[in-house]
Short mmCIF file of C-alpha atoms in Angstrom, two decimals:
data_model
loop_
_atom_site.label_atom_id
_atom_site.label_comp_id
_atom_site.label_asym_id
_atom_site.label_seq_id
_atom_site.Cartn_x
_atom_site.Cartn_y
_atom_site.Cartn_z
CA UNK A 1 -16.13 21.84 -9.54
CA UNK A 2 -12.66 23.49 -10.56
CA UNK A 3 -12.95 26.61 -7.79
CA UNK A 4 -14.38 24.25 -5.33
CA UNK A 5 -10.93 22.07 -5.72
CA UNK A 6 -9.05 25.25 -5.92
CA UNK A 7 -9.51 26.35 -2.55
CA UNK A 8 -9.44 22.61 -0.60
CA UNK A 9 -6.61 21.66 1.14
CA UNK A 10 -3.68 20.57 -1.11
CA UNK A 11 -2.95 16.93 0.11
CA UNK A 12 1.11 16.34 1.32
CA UNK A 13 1.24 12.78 -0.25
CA UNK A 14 1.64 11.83 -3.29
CA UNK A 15 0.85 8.32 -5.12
CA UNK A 16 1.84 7.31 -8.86
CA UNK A 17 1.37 4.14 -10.83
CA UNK A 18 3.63 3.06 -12.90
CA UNK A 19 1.30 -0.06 -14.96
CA UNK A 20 4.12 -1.69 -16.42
CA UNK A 21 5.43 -6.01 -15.70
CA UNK A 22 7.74 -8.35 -16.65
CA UNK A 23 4.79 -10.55 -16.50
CA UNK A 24 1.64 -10.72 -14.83
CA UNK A 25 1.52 -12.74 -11.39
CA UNK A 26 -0.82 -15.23 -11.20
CA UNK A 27 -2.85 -13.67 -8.20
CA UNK A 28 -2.62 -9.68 -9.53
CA UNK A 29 -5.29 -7.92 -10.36
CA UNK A 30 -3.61 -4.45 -10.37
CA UNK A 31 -3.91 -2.12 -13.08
CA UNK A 32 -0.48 -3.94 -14.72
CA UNK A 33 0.08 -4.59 -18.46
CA UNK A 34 3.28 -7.07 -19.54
CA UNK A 35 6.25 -4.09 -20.81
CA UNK A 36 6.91 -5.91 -24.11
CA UNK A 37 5.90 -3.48 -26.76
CA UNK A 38 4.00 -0.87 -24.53
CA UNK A 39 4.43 2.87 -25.20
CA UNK A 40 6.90 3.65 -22.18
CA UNK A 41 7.88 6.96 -23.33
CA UNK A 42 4.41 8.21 -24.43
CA UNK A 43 2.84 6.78 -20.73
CA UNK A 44 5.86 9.11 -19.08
CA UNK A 45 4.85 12.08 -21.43
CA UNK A 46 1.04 11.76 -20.28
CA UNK A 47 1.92 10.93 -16.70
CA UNK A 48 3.73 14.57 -16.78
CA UNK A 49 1.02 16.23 -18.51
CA UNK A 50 -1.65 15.22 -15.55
CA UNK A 51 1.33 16.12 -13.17
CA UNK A 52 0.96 19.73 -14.76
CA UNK A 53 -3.00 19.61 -14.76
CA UNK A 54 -3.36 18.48 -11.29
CA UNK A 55 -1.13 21.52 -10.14
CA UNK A 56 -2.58 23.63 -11.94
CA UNK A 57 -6.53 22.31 -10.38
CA UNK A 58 -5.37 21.57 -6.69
CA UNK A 59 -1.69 23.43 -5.88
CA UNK A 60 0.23 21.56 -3.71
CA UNK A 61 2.27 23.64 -0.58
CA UNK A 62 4.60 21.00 0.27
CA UNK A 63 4.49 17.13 -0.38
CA UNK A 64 5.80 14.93 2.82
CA UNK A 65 5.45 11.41 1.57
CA UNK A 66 5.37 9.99 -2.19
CA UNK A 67 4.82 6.58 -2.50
CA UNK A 68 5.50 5.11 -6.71
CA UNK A 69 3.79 1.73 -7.32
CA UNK A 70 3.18 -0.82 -9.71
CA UNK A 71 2.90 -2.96 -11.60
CA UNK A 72 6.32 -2.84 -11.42
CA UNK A 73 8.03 0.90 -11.31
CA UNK A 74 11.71 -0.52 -11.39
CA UNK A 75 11.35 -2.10 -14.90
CA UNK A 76 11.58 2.01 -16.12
CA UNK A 77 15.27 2.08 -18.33
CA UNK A 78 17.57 4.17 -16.36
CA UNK A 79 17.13 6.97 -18.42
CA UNK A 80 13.27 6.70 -18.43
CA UNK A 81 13.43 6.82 -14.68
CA UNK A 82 15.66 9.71 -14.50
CA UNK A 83 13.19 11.17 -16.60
CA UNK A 84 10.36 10.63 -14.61
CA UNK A 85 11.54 11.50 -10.96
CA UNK A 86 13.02 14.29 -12.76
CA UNK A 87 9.17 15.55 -13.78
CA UNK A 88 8.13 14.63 -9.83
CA UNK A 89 10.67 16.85 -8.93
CA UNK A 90 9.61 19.46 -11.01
CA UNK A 91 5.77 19.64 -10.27
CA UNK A 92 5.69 18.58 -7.06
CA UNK A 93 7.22 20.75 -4.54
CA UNK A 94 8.86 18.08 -1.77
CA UNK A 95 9.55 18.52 1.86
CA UNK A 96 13.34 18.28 3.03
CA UNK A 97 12.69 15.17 5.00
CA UNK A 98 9.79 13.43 2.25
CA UNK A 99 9.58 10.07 2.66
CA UNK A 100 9.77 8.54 -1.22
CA UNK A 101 9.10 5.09 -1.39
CA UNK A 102 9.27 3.07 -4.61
CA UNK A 103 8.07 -0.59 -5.28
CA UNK A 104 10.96 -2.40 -6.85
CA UNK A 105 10.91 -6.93 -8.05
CA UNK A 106 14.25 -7.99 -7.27
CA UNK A 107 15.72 -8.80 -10.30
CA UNK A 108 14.83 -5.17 -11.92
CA UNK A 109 17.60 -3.32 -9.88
CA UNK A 110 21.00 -3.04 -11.50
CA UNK A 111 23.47 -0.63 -10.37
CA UNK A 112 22.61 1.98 -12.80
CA UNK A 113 19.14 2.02 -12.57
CA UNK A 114 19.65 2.14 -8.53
CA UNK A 115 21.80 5.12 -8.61
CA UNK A 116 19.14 7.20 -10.85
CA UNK A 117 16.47 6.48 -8.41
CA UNK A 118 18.63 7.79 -5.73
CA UNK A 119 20.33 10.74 -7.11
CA UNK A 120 16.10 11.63 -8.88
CA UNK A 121 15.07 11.48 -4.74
CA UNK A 122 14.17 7.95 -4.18
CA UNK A 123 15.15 7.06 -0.41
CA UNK A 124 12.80 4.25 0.25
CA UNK A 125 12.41 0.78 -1.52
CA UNK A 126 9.77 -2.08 -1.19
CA UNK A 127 10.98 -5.37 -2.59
CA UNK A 128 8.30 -7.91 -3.78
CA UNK A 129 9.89 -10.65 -1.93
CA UNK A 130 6.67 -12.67 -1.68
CA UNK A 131 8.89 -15.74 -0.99
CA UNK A 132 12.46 -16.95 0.53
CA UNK A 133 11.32 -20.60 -2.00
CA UNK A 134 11.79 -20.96 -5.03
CA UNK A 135 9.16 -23.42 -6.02
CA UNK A 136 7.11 -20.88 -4.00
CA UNK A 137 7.71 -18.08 -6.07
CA UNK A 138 7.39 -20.04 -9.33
CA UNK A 139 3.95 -21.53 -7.88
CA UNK A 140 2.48 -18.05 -8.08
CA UNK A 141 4.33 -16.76 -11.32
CA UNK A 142 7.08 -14.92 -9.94
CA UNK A 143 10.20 -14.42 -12.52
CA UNK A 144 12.74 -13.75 -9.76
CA UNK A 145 14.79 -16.06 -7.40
CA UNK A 146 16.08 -16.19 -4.10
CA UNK A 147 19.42 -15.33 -5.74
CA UNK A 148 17.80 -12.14 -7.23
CA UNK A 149 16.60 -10.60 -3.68
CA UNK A 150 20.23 -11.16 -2.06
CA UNK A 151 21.73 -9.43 -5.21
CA UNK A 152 18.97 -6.92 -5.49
CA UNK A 153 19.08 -5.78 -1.74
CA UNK A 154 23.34 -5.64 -1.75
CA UNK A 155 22.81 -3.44 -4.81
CA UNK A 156 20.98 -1.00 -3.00
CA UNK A 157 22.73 -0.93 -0.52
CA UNK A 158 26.14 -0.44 -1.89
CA UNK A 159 24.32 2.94 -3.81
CA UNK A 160 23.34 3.78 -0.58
CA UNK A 161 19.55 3.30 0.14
CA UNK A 162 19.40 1.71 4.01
CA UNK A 163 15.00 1.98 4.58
CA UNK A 164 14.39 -1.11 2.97
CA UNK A 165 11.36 -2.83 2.57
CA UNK A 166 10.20 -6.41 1.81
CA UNK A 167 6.65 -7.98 1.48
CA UNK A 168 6.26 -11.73 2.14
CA UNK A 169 3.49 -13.66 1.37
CA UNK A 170 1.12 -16.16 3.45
CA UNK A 171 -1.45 -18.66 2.79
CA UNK A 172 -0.23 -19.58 -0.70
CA UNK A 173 -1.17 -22.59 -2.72
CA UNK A 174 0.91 -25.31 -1.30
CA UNK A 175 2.64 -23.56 1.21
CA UNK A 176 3.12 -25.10 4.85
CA UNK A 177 3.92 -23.41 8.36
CA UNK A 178 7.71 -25.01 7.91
CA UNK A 179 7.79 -23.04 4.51
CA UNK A 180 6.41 -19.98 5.58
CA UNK A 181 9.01 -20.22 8.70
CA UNK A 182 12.12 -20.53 7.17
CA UNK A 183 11.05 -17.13 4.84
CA UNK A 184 10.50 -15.51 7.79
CA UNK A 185 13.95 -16.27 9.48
CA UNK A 186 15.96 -15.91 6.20
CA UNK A 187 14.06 -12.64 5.85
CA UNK A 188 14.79 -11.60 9.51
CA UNK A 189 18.63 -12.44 9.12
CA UNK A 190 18.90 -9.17 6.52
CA UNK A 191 17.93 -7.25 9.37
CA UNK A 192 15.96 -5.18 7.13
CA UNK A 193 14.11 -1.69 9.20
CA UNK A 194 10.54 -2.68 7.65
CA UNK A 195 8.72 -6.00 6.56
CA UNK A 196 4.89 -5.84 5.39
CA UNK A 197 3.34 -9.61 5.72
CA UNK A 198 0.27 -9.86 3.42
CA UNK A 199 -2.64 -13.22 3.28
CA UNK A 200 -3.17 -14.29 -0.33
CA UNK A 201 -6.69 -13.17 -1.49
CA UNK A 202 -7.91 -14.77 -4.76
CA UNK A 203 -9.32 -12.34 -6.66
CA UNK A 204 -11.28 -12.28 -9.67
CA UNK A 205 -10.04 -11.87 -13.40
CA UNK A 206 -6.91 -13.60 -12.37
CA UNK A 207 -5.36 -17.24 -13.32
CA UNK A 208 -5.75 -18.32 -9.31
CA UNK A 209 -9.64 -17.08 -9.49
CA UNK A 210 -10.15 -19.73 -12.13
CA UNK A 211 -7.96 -22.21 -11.40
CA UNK A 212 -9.99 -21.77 -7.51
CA UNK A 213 -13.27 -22.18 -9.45
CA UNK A 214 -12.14 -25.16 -10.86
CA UNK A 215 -11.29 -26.44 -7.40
CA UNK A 216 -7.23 -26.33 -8.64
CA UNK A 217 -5.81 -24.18 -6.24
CA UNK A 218 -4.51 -25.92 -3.17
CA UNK A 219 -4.84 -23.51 -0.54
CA UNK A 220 -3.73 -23.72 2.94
CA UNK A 221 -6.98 -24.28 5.18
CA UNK A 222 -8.45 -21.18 7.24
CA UNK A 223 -7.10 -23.06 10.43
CA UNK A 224 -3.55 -23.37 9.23
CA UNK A 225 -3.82 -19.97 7.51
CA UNK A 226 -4.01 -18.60 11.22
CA UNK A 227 -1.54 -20.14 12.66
CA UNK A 228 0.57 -19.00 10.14
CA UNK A 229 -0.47 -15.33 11.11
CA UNK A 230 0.45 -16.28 14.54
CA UNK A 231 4.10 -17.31 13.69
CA UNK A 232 4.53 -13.97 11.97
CA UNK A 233 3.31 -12.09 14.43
CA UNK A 234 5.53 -13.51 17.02
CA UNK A 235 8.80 -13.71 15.13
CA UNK A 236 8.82 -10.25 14.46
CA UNK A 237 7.43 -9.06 17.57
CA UNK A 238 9.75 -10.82 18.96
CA UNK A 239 12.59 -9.98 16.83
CA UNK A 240 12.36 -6.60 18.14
CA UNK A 241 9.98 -5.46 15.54
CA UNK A 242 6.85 -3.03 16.32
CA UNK A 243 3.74 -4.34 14.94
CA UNK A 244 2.32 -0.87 13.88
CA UNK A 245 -0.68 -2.11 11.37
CA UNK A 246 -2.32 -5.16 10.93
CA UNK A 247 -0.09 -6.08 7.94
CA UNK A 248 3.14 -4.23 9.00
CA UNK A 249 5.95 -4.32 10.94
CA UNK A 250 8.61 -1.62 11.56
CA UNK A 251 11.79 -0.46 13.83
CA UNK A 252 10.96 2.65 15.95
CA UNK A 253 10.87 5.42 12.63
CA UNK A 254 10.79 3.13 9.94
CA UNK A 255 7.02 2.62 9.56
CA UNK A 256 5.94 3.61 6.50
CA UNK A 257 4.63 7.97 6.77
CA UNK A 258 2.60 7.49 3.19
CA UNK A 259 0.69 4.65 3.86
CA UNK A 260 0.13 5.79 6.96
CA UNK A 261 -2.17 8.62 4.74
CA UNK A 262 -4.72 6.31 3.81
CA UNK A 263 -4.88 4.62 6.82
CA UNK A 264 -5.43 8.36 8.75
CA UNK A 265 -7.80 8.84 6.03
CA UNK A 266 -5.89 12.32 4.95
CA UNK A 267 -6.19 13.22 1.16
CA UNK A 268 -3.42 12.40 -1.39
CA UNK A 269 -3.17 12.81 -4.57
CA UNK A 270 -3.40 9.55 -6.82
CA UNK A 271 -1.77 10.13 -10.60
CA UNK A 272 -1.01 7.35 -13.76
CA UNK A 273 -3.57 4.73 -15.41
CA UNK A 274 -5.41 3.06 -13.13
CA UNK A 275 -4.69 5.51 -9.54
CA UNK A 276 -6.90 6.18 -7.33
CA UNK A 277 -6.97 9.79 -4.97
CA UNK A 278 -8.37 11.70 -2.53
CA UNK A 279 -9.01 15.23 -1.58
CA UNK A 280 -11.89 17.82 -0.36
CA UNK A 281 -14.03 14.46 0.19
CA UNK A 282 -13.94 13.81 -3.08
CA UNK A 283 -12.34 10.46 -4.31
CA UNK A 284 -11.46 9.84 -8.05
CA UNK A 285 -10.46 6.60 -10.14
CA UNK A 286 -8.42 7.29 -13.24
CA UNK A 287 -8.67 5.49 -16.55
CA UNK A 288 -6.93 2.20 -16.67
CA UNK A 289 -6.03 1.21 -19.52
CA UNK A 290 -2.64 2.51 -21.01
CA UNK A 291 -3.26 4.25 -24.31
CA UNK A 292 -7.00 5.60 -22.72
CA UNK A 293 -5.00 7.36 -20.06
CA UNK A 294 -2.59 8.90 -22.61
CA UNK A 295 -5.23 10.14 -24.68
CA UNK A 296 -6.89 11.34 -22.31
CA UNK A 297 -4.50 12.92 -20.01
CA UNK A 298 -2.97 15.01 -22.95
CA UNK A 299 -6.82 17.21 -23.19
CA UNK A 300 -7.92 16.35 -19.31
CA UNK A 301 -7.42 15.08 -15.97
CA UNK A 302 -7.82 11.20 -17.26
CA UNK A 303 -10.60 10.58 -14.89
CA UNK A 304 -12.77 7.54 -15.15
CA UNK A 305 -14.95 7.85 -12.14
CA UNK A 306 -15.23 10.86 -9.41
CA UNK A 307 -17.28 10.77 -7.07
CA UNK A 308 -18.23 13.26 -3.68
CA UNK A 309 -17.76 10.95 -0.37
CA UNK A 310 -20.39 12.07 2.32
CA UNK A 311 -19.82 12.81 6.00
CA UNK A 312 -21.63 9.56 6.63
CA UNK A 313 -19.37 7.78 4.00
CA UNK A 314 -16.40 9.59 5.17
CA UNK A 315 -16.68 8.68 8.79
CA UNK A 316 -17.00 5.42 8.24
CA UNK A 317 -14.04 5.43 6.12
CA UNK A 318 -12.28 6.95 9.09
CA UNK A 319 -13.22 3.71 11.67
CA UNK A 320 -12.30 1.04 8.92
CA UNK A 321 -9.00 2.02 8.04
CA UNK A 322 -7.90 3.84 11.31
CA UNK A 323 -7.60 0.56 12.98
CA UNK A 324 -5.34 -0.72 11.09
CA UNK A 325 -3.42 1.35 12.67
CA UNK A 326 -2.49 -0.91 16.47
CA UNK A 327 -2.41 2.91 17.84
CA UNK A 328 -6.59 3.09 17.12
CA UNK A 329 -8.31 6.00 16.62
CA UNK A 330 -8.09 8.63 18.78
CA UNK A 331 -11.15 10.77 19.58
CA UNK A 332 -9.33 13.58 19.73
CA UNK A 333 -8.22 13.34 15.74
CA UNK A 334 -12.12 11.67 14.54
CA UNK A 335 -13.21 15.38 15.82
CA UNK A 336 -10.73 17.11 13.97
CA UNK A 337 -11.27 15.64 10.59
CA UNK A 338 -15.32 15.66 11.38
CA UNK A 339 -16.10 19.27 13.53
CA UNK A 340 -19.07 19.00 15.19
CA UNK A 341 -19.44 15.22 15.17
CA UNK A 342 -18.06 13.29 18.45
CA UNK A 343 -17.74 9.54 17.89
CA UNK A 344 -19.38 8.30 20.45
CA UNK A 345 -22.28 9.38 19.24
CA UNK A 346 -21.95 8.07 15.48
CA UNK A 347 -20.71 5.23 16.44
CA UNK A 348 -21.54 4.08 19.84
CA UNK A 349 -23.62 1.23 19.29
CA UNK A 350 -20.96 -0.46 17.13
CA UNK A 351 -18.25 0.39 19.74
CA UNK A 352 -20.02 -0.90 22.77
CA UNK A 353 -20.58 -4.07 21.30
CA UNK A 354 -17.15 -4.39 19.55
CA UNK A 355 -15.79 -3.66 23.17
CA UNK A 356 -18.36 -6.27 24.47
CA UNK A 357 -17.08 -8.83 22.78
CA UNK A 358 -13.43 -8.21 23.22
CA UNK A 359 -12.49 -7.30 19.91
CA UNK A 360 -11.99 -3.88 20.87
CA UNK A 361 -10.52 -1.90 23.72
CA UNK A 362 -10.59 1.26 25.11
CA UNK A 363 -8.28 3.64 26.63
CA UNK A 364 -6.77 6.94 27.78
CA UNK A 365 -4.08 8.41 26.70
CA UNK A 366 -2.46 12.04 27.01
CA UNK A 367 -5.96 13.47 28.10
CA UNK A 368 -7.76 11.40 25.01
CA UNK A 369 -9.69 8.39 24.37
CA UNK A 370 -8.51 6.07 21.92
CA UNK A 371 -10.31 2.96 21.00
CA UNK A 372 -8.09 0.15 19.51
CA UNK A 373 -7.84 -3.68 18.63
CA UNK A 374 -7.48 -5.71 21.04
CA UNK A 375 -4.97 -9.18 20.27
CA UNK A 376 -8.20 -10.91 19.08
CA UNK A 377 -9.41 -8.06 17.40
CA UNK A 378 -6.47 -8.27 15.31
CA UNK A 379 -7.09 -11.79 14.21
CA UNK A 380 -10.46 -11.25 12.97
CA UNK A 381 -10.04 -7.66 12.04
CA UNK A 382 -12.20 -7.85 9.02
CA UNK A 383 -14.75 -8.74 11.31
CA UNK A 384 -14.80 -5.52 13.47
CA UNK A 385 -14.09 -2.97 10.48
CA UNK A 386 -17.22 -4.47 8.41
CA UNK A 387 -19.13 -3.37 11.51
CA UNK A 388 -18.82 -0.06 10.79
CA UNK A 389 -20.10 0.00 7.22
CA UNK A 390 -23.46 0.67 6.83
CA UNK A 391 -24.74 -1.92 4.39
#
């Protein structure tokens, strides 16, 4: 297995997971642990030590994008974070222009801890907004405030970090159209370059998932849930805003280049407890839990699961995240990534009747055909990309 990853093609992004809260929302089921009384330091030490094992199995030539997540990277101490991009830095051999994103929760962003992210090479931040009210945000466990994302966002922008981010959520217990509305506008008034708008999904092993089961979890209905996707759409669109992906909206060059990795189905590398990655078709899983991933990282790569993808698998893959992407899928790049496969044929059954029944289009461009959502396909997008798994 090690000379067959030695000679694939080095992935250019780069994801790592810092597992670390304030607290633990009451819809997350990310790979996040509550900070009080974790072993920071020791994580950072392990998280280096797979940084130095993964170069050493797959070199990298040049990273374009990294992309830190969370739990909840900004709660690092300034020196811990200096620390850490500092080992990034080190390892990981970045482009002049990379693209490196970190998730922040307003609230976690002083001055000081600002300034190390952007003198270690951050350039990018995503807020976890979720909310412009503050019943809202306390609904669904958040521990900041409106207050907190005005401060938060001035901060970085007085240290000088202008591609901002925010997510906003939808579909929330309790929340209404005129609720979801007056986010929007007060998040449109910052005039921020990037907003990602995301449905609430109740998953499992989280206080929403039983407090659903128990039938205590007043969601919008599926009607109003819609039109609440509507409103979105057409405030940013409107706004001037490209919608770019089905959760995503962006000024012309401020769409986000890493997660636009996994949705071109290009390999990455995926590092911390809990990360997932993605290279020479072969996708891994790390361990999760904190000290697991220490020990193991400081004898191993601190896998839990790896597993080879097939060409079947793989293609499929390709389809279901690709449109996301409002561009579709052109031919031209399903051919590169598969040689010797044409779509068409793969897939034609599935696109003929996607195109039959208007939830997909397609069209020419620049000498290539590109297949695409069409405005209802975007609506009940889960719809077409489930067509394309083979069950």
């Amino acid at each position: 297995m090690t000379m067959q990853l030695a000679t694939a093609r080095a992935p250019r992004s780069l994801y790592i997971h810092i597992p670390f809260c304030t607290n633990k929302c009451h819809y997350c089921d990310f790979t996040s642990y509550v900070l009080r009384g974790q072993p920071v330091d020791q994580y950072l030490d392990a998280l280096e030590q797979e940084m130095i094992t993964t170069v050493e199995t797959l070199r990298p030539e040049v990273i374009d994008t990294v992309f830190v997540g969370g739990g909840t990277p900004t709660v690092l101490t300034p020196p811990q974070m200096e620390r850490f991009l500092q080992a990034v830095s080190t390892h990981f051999p970045l482009a002049d222009n990379v693209e490196f994103s970190m998730e922040a929760n307003p609230g976690t962003t002083d001055i000081d801890k600002l300034g190390a992210m952007r003198a270690g090479g951050v350039n990018r931040i995503s807020f976890g907004v979720q909310s412009f009210d503050n019943s809202l945000l306390e609904r669904i466990g958040r521990i900041h405030n409106v207050d907190d994302v005005y401060r938060s966002l001035e901060n970085a922008r007085q240290v000088g970090f202008d591609n901002l981010s925010i997510d906003l959520m939808f579909g929330l217990p309790g929340q209404t159209l005129e609720h979801l509305s007056d986010s929007v506008d007060r998040a449109m008034a910052l005039k921020l370059p990037h907003y990602s708008l995301y449905s609430l999904k109740v998953e499992e092993n989280t206080l929403f998932h039983k407090l659903y089961e128990r039938n205590e979890l007043p969601l919008p209905p599926e009607e109003e849930e819609y039109e609440m996707f509507l409103l979105l759409m057409k405030k940013l669109q409107e706004g001037g805003y490209r919608h770019y992906e089905i959760s995503n909206f962006a000024k012309p060059g401020f769409e986000s280049r890493h997660n636009s990795t996994y949705w071109r189905n290009e390999p990455y590398y995926g590092l911390g407890a809990g990360a997932h990655g993605y290279s020479n078709r072969t996708r891994h899983i790390n361990l999760k839990g904190v000290q697991p991933y220490i020990d193991a990282a400081a004898v191993k790569l601190p896998r839990l699961e790896t597993f080879e993808v097939s060409e079947r698998e793989a293609m499929e893959d390709f389809m279901m995240v690709g449109l996301r992407l409002l561009e579709g899928v052109p031919v031209s790049r399903f051919q590169e990534q598969f040689p010797g496969q044409r779509m068409e044929l793969v897939f034609g059954e599935t696109l003929e009747k996607q195109l039959a029944n208007g939830l997909m289009e397609r069209m020419e461009e620049n000498g290539d055909t590109v297949y695409r959502l069409t405005d209802r396909g975007i609506l009940l997008g889960n719809e077409v990309f489930g067509a394309f798994i083979t069950t």
